Coordinates of C-alpha atoms (C1' of nucleotides) in Angstrom, one line a residue:
Chain T
M1 CA 98.9 78.4 131.7
S2 CA 102.3 79.8 132.5
Q3 CA 104.1 78.4 129.5
S4 CA 102.2 75.5 128.1
K5 CA 101.4 74.7 124.5
R6 CA 99.1 77.3 123.0
Q7 CA 96.9 77.7 120.0
S8 CA 99.0 76.5 117.1
S9 CA 96.4 78.3 115.0
D10 CA 99.1 80.3 113.2
N11 CA 99.7 77.0 111.6
A12 CA 103.3 76.1 112.1
I13 CA 104.8 79.5 111.4
G14 CA 107.2 78.9 114.3
A15 CA 108.3 75.6 112.9
R16 CA 108.9 77.1 109.5
L17 CA 110.9 79.9 110.9
R18 CA 113.0 77.5 112.9
E19 CA 113.6 75.4 109.9
W20 CA 114.7 78.4 107.9
R21 CA 117.1 79.4 110.6
S22 CA 118.6 76.0 111.1
E23 CA 119.1 75.7 107.3
K24 CA 121.0 78.9 107.4
G25 CA 122.8 77.9 110.6
M26 CA 122.0 81.1 112.3
T27 CA 121.6 81.6 116.0
L28 CA 118.7 83.3 117.7
A29 CA 121.0 86.2 118.6
A30 CA 122.0 86.6 115.0
V31 CA 118.4 86.7 113.8
S32 CA 117.7 89.1 116.6
A33 CA 120.5 91.4 115.4
R34 CA 119.2 91.4 111.9
T35 CA 115.5 91.8 112.7
G36 CA 115.5 93.8 115.9
V37 CA 113.2 91.2 117.5
A38 CA 114.4 90.0 120.9
S39 CA 115.9 86.6 120.9
S40 CA 113.6 85.5 123.8
T41 CA 110.7 86.5 121.6
L42 CA 112.1 84.6 118.7
S43 CA 112.5 81.6 120.9
K44 CA 108.9 81.8 122.0
I45 CA 107.7 82.3 118.4
E46 CA 109.6 79.3 117.1
N47 CA 108.3 77.2 119.9
E48 CA 104.8 78.6 119.3
L49 CA 104.4 79.7 122.9
V50 CA 103.0 83.0 121.6
S51 CA 100.8 84.0 118.7
V52 CA 103.1 86.3 116.9
S53 CA 101.7 89.7 115.8
Y54 CA 101.7 90.5 112.2
Y55 CA 104.0 93.4 112.7
T56 CA 106.6 91.3 114.4
L57 CA 106.3 88.6 111.8
K58 CA 106.9 91.2 109.1
R59 CA 109.9 92.6 110.9
I60 CA 111.4 89.1 111.0
C61 CA 110.7 88.3 107.4
D62 CA 111.9 91.7 106.2
G63 CA 115.1 91.5 108.2
L64 CA 115.9 88.0 107.0
D65 CA 114.9 88.8 103.4
I66 CA 112.3 86.0 103.4
P67 CA 109.3 86.6 101.2
I68 CA 106.6 86.6 103.9
E69 CA 104.4 84.5 101.7
E70 CA 106.9 81.7 102.0
I71 CA 106.3 81.6 105.7
I72 CA 102.6 82.3 105.6
N73 CA 101.5 80.1 102.8
P74 CA 103.0 76.7 103.0
D75 CA 100.3 75.3 100.9
H76 CA 102.7 74.2 98.4
K77 CA 99.5 73.3 96.6
T78 CA 100.0 70.6 94.0
F79 CA 97.1 70.7 91.8
A80 CA 94.7 67.8 92.0
P81 CA 94.1 65.1 91.2
G82 CA 97.4 64.3 89.5
R83 CA 100.5 66.1 88.7
R84 CA 100.3 65.9 84.9
A85 CA 97.7 66.0 82.2
V86 CA 98.1 65.4 78.5
T87 CA 95.6 66.9 76.0
R88 CA 95.6 65.7 72.4
A89 CA 95.3 68.2 69.6
N90 CA 91.7 69.2 69.1
E91 CA 90.6 67.1 72.0
G92 CA 90.3 69.8 74.6
T93 CA 86.9 71.0 75.9
V94 CA 85.5 73.6 73.6
F95 CA 83.7 76.8 74.7
R96 CA 82.3 79.1 72.2
C97 CA 81.5 82.8 72.4
S98 CA 80.5 85.2 69.6
Q99 CA 84.0 86.1 68.6
Y100 CA 86.2 83.3 69.8
V101 CA 86.3 79.5 70.0
Y102 CA 88.2 78.4 73.0
E103 CA 89.6 75.0 73.4
T104 CA 90.7 74.5 76.9
H105 CA 93.5 72.0 77.6
S106 CA 94.4 70.1 80.8
T107 CA 90.9 70.4 82.2
E108 CA 91.2 67.4 84.3
L109 CA 93.7 69.2 86.5
S110 CA 92.1 71.7 88.8
R111 CA 93.8 74.4 90.8
K112 CA 96.2 75.2 88.1
E113 CA 98.0 78.5 88.2
M114 CA 97.8 79.0 84.5
I115 CA 94.9 78.5 82.1
P116 CA 96.0 77.3 78.7
L117 CA 93.7 77.8 75.8
I118 CA 93.8 77.2 72.1
M119 CA 91.8 79.9 70.5
T120 CA 90.3 80.4 67.1
V121 CA 89.6 84.0 66.4
L122 CA 86.3 84.6 64.5
A123 CA 86.1 88.4 64.9
R124 CA 87.4 90.5 62.0
T125 CA 87.1 94.0 63.3
P126 CA 87.0 95.6 66.7
D127 CA 83.4 96.5 66.0
D128 CA 82.5 92.8 66.4
F129 CA 83.1 93.2 70.1
E130 CA 80.8 94.9 72.5
D131 CA 83.6 95.8 74.8
W132 CA 87.2 95.1 75.7
N133 CA 88.1 91.7 77.1
R134 CA 89.5 92.3 80.6
H135 CA 90.5 89.9 83.4
D136 CA 92.8 90.0 86.3
G137 CA 96.3 88.9 85.8
E138 CA 98.5 88.5 82.8
E139 CA 98.2 86.8 79.4
F140 CA 100.6 85.4 76.9
I141 CA 99.5 84.8 73.3
L142 CA 101.4 83.1 70.5
V143 CA 100.0 82.9 67.0
L144 CA 99.8 79.4 65.7
D145 CA 98.1 80.0 62.3
G146 CA 96.8 82.9 60.3
E147 CA 97.3 86.5 61.2
I148 CA 95.9 88.5 64.1
D149 CA 95.3 92.2 64.7
F150 CA 95.9 92.7 68.4
Y151 CA 94.2 95.7 69.9
S152 CA 94.7 96.9 73.4
E153 CA 94.1 100.0 75.5
F154 CA 97.0 102.5 75.7
Y155 CA 98.8 100.9 72.7
A156 CA 98.5 101.1 69.0
P157 CA 97.1 97.9 67.4
V158 CA 99.7 95.5 66.2
K159 CA 99.6 92.8 63.6
L160 CA 100.8 89.4 64.7
K161 CA 101.8 86.7 62.3
R162 CA 102.5 83.1 62.9
G163 CA 105.2 82.7 65.6
D164 CA 104.8 86.2 66.9
S165 CA 103.8 86.6 70.5
V166 CA 102.5 89.2 72.9
Y167 CA 102.6 89.3 76.7
F168 CA 100.4 91.8 78.4
D169 CA 98.6 92.9 81.6
S170 CA 95.2 91.4 80.9
S171 CA 93.4 93.8 83.1
M172 CA 94.1 96.2 80.3
G173 CA 91.3 96.0 77.8
H174 CA 92.3 93.8 74.8
M175 CA 90.8 92.0 71.8
C176 CA 92.0 89.9 68.9
C177 CA 90.7 90.1 65.3
S178 CA 91.6 87.8 62.5
S179 CA 93.1 89.5 59.5
S180 CA 93.9 86.5 57.4
E181 CA 91.7 84.5 55.0
E182 CA 90.9 81.7 57.3
P183 CA 90.1 82.3 61.1
A184 CA 93.4 82.8 62.9
K185 CA 94.5 80.3 65.6
M186 CA 96.6 81.1 68.6
V187 CA 97.6 79.7 72.0
S188 CA 96.8 81.8 75.0
V189 CA 98.0 81.2 78.5
C190 CA 96.4 83.2 81.2
Y191 CA 97.7 83.7 84.7
D192 CA 95.1 84.9 87.2
P193 CA 96.3 85.3 90.8
R194 CA 93.1 83.7 91.9
A195 CA 92.8 81.0 89.3
H196 CA 94.2 78.2 91.3
Q197 CA 91.5 78.7 93.9
Q198 CA 89.0 77.5 91.4
Q199 CA 88.0 74.0 90.8
D200 CA 88.1 73.9 87.1
V201 CA 88.2 76.1 84.0
S202 CA 84.5 76.4 83.6
E203 CA 84.5 78.2 87.0
F204 CA 87.1 80.5 85.6
F205 CA 84.9 81.2 82.6
S206 CA 81.8 81.6 84.6
S207 CA 83.4 83.9 87.2
G208 CA 83.1 86.8 84.8
R209 CA 86.9 87.0 84.5
L210 CA 86.5 85.7 81.1
T211 CA 83.4 86.5 79.1
V212 CA 82.1 83.5 77.5
V213 CA 78.5 82.7 76.6
R214 CA 77.9 79.1 76.1
A215 CA 79.7 75.8 76.2
E216 CA 79.1 72.9 74.0
Chain J
M1 CA 98.5 107.6 123.7
S2 CA 95.0 106.5 124.6
Q3 CA 93.7 106.3 121.1
S4 CA 96.0 108.3 118.8
K5 CA 97.4 107.2 115.5
R6 CA 99.8 104.4 116.0
Q7 CA 102.6 102.7 114.1
S8 CA 101.3 102.2 110.6
S9 CA 104.1 99.8 110.4
D10 CA 101.8 97.1 109.2
N11 CA 101.8 99.2 106.1
A12 CA 98.2 100.1 105.3
I13 CA 96.7 96.7 106.0
G14 CA 93.8 98.4 107.6
A15 CA 93.2 100.6 104.6
R16 CA 93.3 97.6 102.3
L17 CA 90.8 95.7 104.4
R18 CA 88.5 98.6 104.5
E19 CA 88.8 99.1 100.8
W20 CA 88.0 95.4 100.2
R21 CA 85.0 95.7 102.5
S22 CA 83.5 98.8 100.9
E23 CA 83.9 97.3 97.5
K24 CA 81.8 94.4 98.7
G25 CA 79.5 96.7 100.4
M26 CA 79.7 94.7 103.6
T27 CA 79.2 96.0 107.1
L28 CA 81.6 95.4 110.0
A29 CA 79.0 93.2 111.6
A30 CA 78.8 91.1 108.5
V31 CA 82.5 90.7 108.4
S32 CA 82.5 89.9 112.0
A33 CA 79.9 87.2 111.5
R34 CA 81.9 85.5 108.8
T35 CA 85.3 85.8 110.5
G36 CA 84.5 85.5 114.1
V37 CA 86.5 88.7 114.8
A38 CA 84.6 91.3 116.9
S39 CA 83.4 94.2 114.9
S40 CA 85.0 96.6 117.4
T41 CA 88.3 94.9 116.7
L42 CA 87.7 95.2 113.0
S43 CA 87.0 98.8 113.3
K44 CA 90.3 99.4 115.2
I45 CA 92.2 97.3 112.7
E46 CA 90.8 99.2 109.7
N47 CA 91.6 102.5 111.4
E48 CA 95.0 101.2 112.3
L49 CA 94.5 101.9 116.0
V50 CA 96.0 98.5 116.8
S51 CA 98.7 96.4 115.3
V52 CA 96.8 93.3 114.3
S53 CA 98.1 89.9 115.3
Y54 CA 98.9 87.5 112.5
Y55 CA 96.4 85.0 113.9
T56 CA 93.6 87.5 113.7
L57 CA 94.6 88.7 110.3
K58 CA 94.5 85.2 109.1
R59 CA 91.1 84.6 110.6
I60 CA 89.8 87.6 108.7
C61 CA 91.3 86.7 105.4
D62 CA 90.2 83.1 105.7
G63 CA 86.7 84.0 106.7
L64 CA 86.4 86.4 103.8
D65 CA 88.1 84.2 101.3
I66 CA 90.8 86.7 100.6
P67 CA 94.1 85.3 99.7
I68 CA 96.2 86.7 102.5
E69 CA 98.9 87.6 100.1
E70 CA 96.6 90.1 98.6
I71 CA 96.3 92.0 101.8
I72 CA 99.9 91.6 102.8
N73 CA 101.6 92.2 99.6
P74 CA 100.0 95.2 98.0
D75 CA 102.7 95.5 95.3
H76 CA 100.0 94.9 92.8
K77 CA 103.0 94.7 90.6
T78 CA 102.2 95.7 87.1
F79 CA 105.2 94.5 85.3
A80 CA 107.7 97.1 84.2
P81 CA 108.3 99.1 82.2
G82 CA 105.1 98.8 80.1
R83 CA 102.1 96.7 80.1
R84 CA 102.6 94.9 76.9
A85 CA 105.4 93.5 74.8
V86 CA 105.4 92.0 71.4
T87 CA 108.0 89.6 70.2
R88 CA 108.3 88.7 66.6
A89 CA 108.9 85.1 65.5
N90 CA 112.5 84.1 65.9
E91 CA 113.4 87.4 67.3
G92 CA 113.4 86.5 71.0
T93 CA 116.5 86.2 73.0
V94 CA 118.2 82.9 72.5
F95 CA 119.7 80.8 75.3
R96 CA 121.3 77.5 74.5
C97 CA 122.0 74.5 76.7
S98 CA 123.1 71.1 75.7
Q99 CA 119.7 69.6 75.0
Y100 CA 117.5 72.6 74.3
V101 CA 117.6 75.9 72.5
Y102 CA 115.4 78.4 74.4
E103 CA 114.0 81.5 72.7
T104 CA 112.6 83.7 75.4
H105 CA 109.8 86.1 74.5
S106 CA 108.8 89.4 76.0
T107 CA 112.1 89.9 77.7
E108 CA 111.6 93.6 77.9
L109 CA 108.9 93.1 80.5
S110 CA 110.3 92.2 83.9
R111 CA 108.4 90.9 86.8
K112 CA 106.2 88.8 84.7
E113 CA 104.3 86.0 86.4
M114 CA 104.9 83.6 83.5
I115 CA 107.9 82.8 81.5
P116 CA 107.1 82.1 77.9
L117 CA 109.7 80.2 75.9
I118 CA 109.9 78.8 72.4
M119 CA 112.0 75.7 72.7
T120 CA 113.8 73.5 70.2
V121 CA 114.5 70.1 71.5
L122 CA 117.8 68.7 70.6
A123 CA 117.9 65.7 72.9
R124 CA 116.9 62.4 71.3
T125 CA 117.0 60.0 74.3
P126 CA 116.7 60.4 78.0
D127 CA 120.3 59.4 78.2
D128 CA 121.2 62.7 76.7
F129 CA 120.3 64.3 80.1
E130 CA 122.4 64.1 83.2
D131 CA 119.4 64.6 85.3
W132 CA 115.7 65.5 85.3
N133 CA 114.7 69.1 84.8
R134 CA 113.1 70.4 87.8
H135 CA 111.9 73.8 88.9
D136 CA 109.3 75.3 91.3
G137 CA 105.9 75.9 89.9
E138 CA 104.0 74.6 86.9
E139 CA 104.6 74.3 83.2
F140 CA 102.5 74.1 80.1
I141 CA 103.9 72.7 76.9
L142 CA 102.3 72.7 73.5
V143 CA 104.0 71.1 70.6
L144 CA 104.4 73.4 67.6
D145 CA 106.4 71.2 65.2
G146 CA 107.8 67.7 65.1
E147 CA 107.2 65.0 67.8
I148 CA 108.2 64.9 71.4
D149 CA 108.6 62.1 73.9
F150 CA 107.8 63.6 77.2
Y151 CA 109.3 61.9 80.2
S152 CA 108.4 62.6 83.8
E153 CA 108.7 61.1 87.2
F154 CA 105.8 59.0 88.4
Y155 CA 104.3 58.7 84.9
A156 CA 104.9 56.7 81.8
P157 CA 106.5 58.5 78.9
V158 CA 104.1 59.9 76.5
K159 CA 104.4 60.9 72.8
L160 CA 103.3 64.3 71.9
K161 CA 102.5 65.4 68.4
R162 CA 101.9 68.8 66.9
G163 CA 99.0 70.4 68.8
D164 CA 99.2 68.1 71.8
S165 CA 99.9 69.7 75.1
V166 CA 100.9 68.7 78.6
Y167 CA 100.5 70.6 81.8
F168 CA 102.5 69.4 84.8
D169 CA 103.9 70.2 88.2
S170 CA 107.4 71.2 87.1
S171 CA 109.0 70.3 90.5
M172 CA 108.4 66.8 89.3
G173 CA 111.4 65.7 87.2
H174 CA 110.8 66.0 83.5
M175 CA 112.5 66.1 80.2
C176 CA 111.7 66.3 76.5
C177 CA 113.2 64.3 73.7
S178 CA 112.6 64.8 70.0
S179 CA 111.4 61.7 68.2
S180 CA 110.9 63.2 64.8
E181 CA 113.3 63.7 62.0
E182 CA 114.0 67.3 62.5
P183 CA 114.4 68.8 66.0
A184 CA 111.0 69.3 67.6
K185 CA 109.7 72.7 68.5
M186 CA 107.4 73.6 71.3
V187 CA 106.1 76.5 73.3
S188 CA 106.6 76.2 77.0
V189 CA 105.1 78.6 79.6
C190 CA 106.4 78.3 83.1
Y191 CA 104.8 79.7 86.2
D192 CA 107.1 80.1 89.1
P193 CA 105.7 81.5 92.3
R194 CA 108.8 83.6 92.7
A195 CA 109.4 84.5 89.1
H196 CA 107.8 87.9 89.3
Q197 CA 110.2 88.9 92.0
Q198 CA 112.9 88.7 89.5
Q199 CA 114.1 91.4 87.2
D200 CA 114.3 89.5 84.0
V201 CA 114.4 86.1 82.5
S202 CA 118.2 85.7 82.7
E203 CA 117.8 85.9 86.4
F204 CA 115.3 83.2 86.2
F205 CA 117.7 81.1 84.2
S206 CA 120.7 81.9 86.5
S207 CA 118.7 81.2 89.6
G208 CA 119.2 77.5 89.2
R209 CA 115.5 77.1 88.8
L210 CA 116.1 76.4 85.1
T211 CA 119.4 74.8 84.2
V212 CA 121.0 76.6 81.3
V213 CA 124.6 77.0 80.5
R214 CA 125.3 79.8 78.2
A215 CA 123.5 82.6 76.5
E216 CA 124.4 83.9 73.1
Chain Q
dC1 C1' 135.2 66.0 133.8
dC2 C1' 135.0 70.5 134.4
dA3 C1' 135.6 75.9 133.7
dG4 C1' 134.4 79.1 130.1
dT5 C1' 131.6 80.3 126.4
dT6 C1' 127.7 80.3 123.4
dT7 C1' 123.0 79.4 122.7
dT8 C1' 118.4 78.7 124.1
dT9 C1' 114.7 79.0 127.4
dG10 C1' 112.2 80.9 131.3
dT11 C1' 110.5 84.9 134.4
dC12 C1' 108.6 89.2 135.1
dG13 C1' 106.7 93.7 134.1
dC14 C1' 104.6 96.6 131.0
dA15 C1' 102.2 97.8 127.0
dT16 C1' 98.6 96.6 124.1
dA17 C1' 95.4 93.5 121.1
dG18 C1' 90.9 91.8 121.3
dG19 C1' 86.0 91.0 123.0
dA20 C1' 81.6 92.9 125.2
dA21 C1' 79.0 96.4 125.6
dA22 C1' 78.0 101.2 125.8
dC23 C1' 77.9 105.1 122.9
dA24 C1' 77.5 108.1 118.7
dA25 C1' 76.1 109.0 114.1
dC26 C1' 72.9 108.2 110.6
dC27 C1' 69.3 106.9 108.5
dG28 C1' 64.3 106.5 106.8
dC29 C1' 59.5 106.7 108.4
dG30 C1' 55.4 107.7 110.7
Chain I
dC1 C1' 60.3 116.1 115.3
dG2 C1' 61.1 111.8 117.8
dC3 C1' 61.9 107.0 117.5
dG4 C1' 63.3 102.1 116.3
dG5 C1' 67.0 100.2 113.3
dT6 C1' 71.4 100.0 111.5
dT7 C1' 76.4 101.0 111.3
dG8 C1' 80.7 102.5 113.0
dT9 C1' 83.5 104.1 117.1
dT10 C1' 85.0 104.3 121.8
dT11 C1' 85.4 102.6 126.5
dC12 C1' 86.6 99.2 129.8
dC13 C1' 88.8 95.1 131.0
dT14 C1' 91.3 91.0 130.6
dA15 C1' 94.5 88.1 128.2
dT16 C1' 98.7 88.1 126.1
dG17 C1' 102.7 89.5 123.1
dC18 C1' 107.2 91.5 123.6
dG19 C1' 111.6 93.1 125.6
dA20 C1' 115.2 93.0 129.5
dC21 C1' 117.4 90.1 132.2
dA22 C1' 118.3 85.8 134.5
dA23 C1' 118.6 80.9 134.5
dA24 C1' 119.4 76.7 132.2
dA25 C1' 121.3 73.9 128.4
dA26 C1' 124.3 72.9 125.0
dC27 C1' 129.0 73.3 123.3
dT28 C1' 133.7 74.2 123.7
dG29 C1' 138.7 72.9 124.6
dG30 C1' 142.0 71.4 127.8

DNA sequence: CCAGTTTTTGTCGCATAGGAAACAACCGCG
DNA sequence: CGCGGTTGTTTCCTATGCGACAAAAACTGG
């Protein structure tokens, strides 16, 4: 096959590299100098005449200060099926577990990177929980109403009042208890590195990343 | 070098693949069946006796449903310097631009995946803006006080009252105007695929991904 | 239009990634 | 013990990625 078109199975990496280079107005030689990869090789990679090795690809990205993800993962995934979703107050889908009532917003958008929840805290003491809550990623909580005692591993409990917020590594065990008269209310936004692979929130709930018992 | 230890320049990819596999309790043959990569090859890759090609690596990750980033980018970055940050109401760092007042929370944690902001909307009509707001990633907005007219490209404007929320692709032009007596207040959480690479929020602001003029 | 220069592409040789199959190391289990 | 069955490793071989160098193309300015 001397030099014919080959498997473009490394979906358009070459094209993306070339695009990057032309944007920067660099020559192959310049890229070669910065990355240590031969310019002939670069040419072949850009034209997808070879299937670049991971090691070489990494050298290129490192040398050029490109986050390798940018070259590898072009799935600039826009979530489906639209690009916007509005949820009216108290009109989200409600899930209930023993200690929280979750109201999920924007459920009609799947593949979101973040999971927004309006939560009502029923628990009043840590003893109400069997175990820590724990899920991959990060979480942001802002108290909307009432008062919350926020417990987490490695840290002392902290009391959160309306308007206070906490941001934390959610793989660290955590739990919220209401310390006010009425059940406290808060907005929680979770980021899970894998969340956007899921179709919808219920999958997120049922994946075990969030412990929830029954929907209604 | 027949079969001696080679360049581990593809920093521990093999180790990470092996770890993944042993967690799942799968055999090389099973992985081979799902990925189409020969088990002998898998063995060599895991033991880092070869420098895997990108194409093969992708086949493996795709077949196993591993986000390739997870294998490539092991900086399982826990944000620094702690794992939790509490911000009291009205005690965040305030940035001001012509149409919004941003109060950023959890600023002491860098490399967060999400950027939480309490925003006060000053603008009252779309004409107050020179252009759409636009930044990579996704954004979730929940109205805390007052009333907001949410404008975005491709969609009709929508009025949001207290407790209403909107989730949208923030690369789509968008803007918020206050339609209530007093300036409206909302919480906004942005996810930017590159945010966590940044040291702190001001970098996010100054990167041009969010247009903000001066801090105070 | 044509040297002189820069930039890209092609050629060739060598090292090596990857697949098939043989081999080794472990298992119970009779 | 020995013997199928399973799992991981090594061997052998071919296909091919990569670098050095050469040829070709694309830009120069005069």
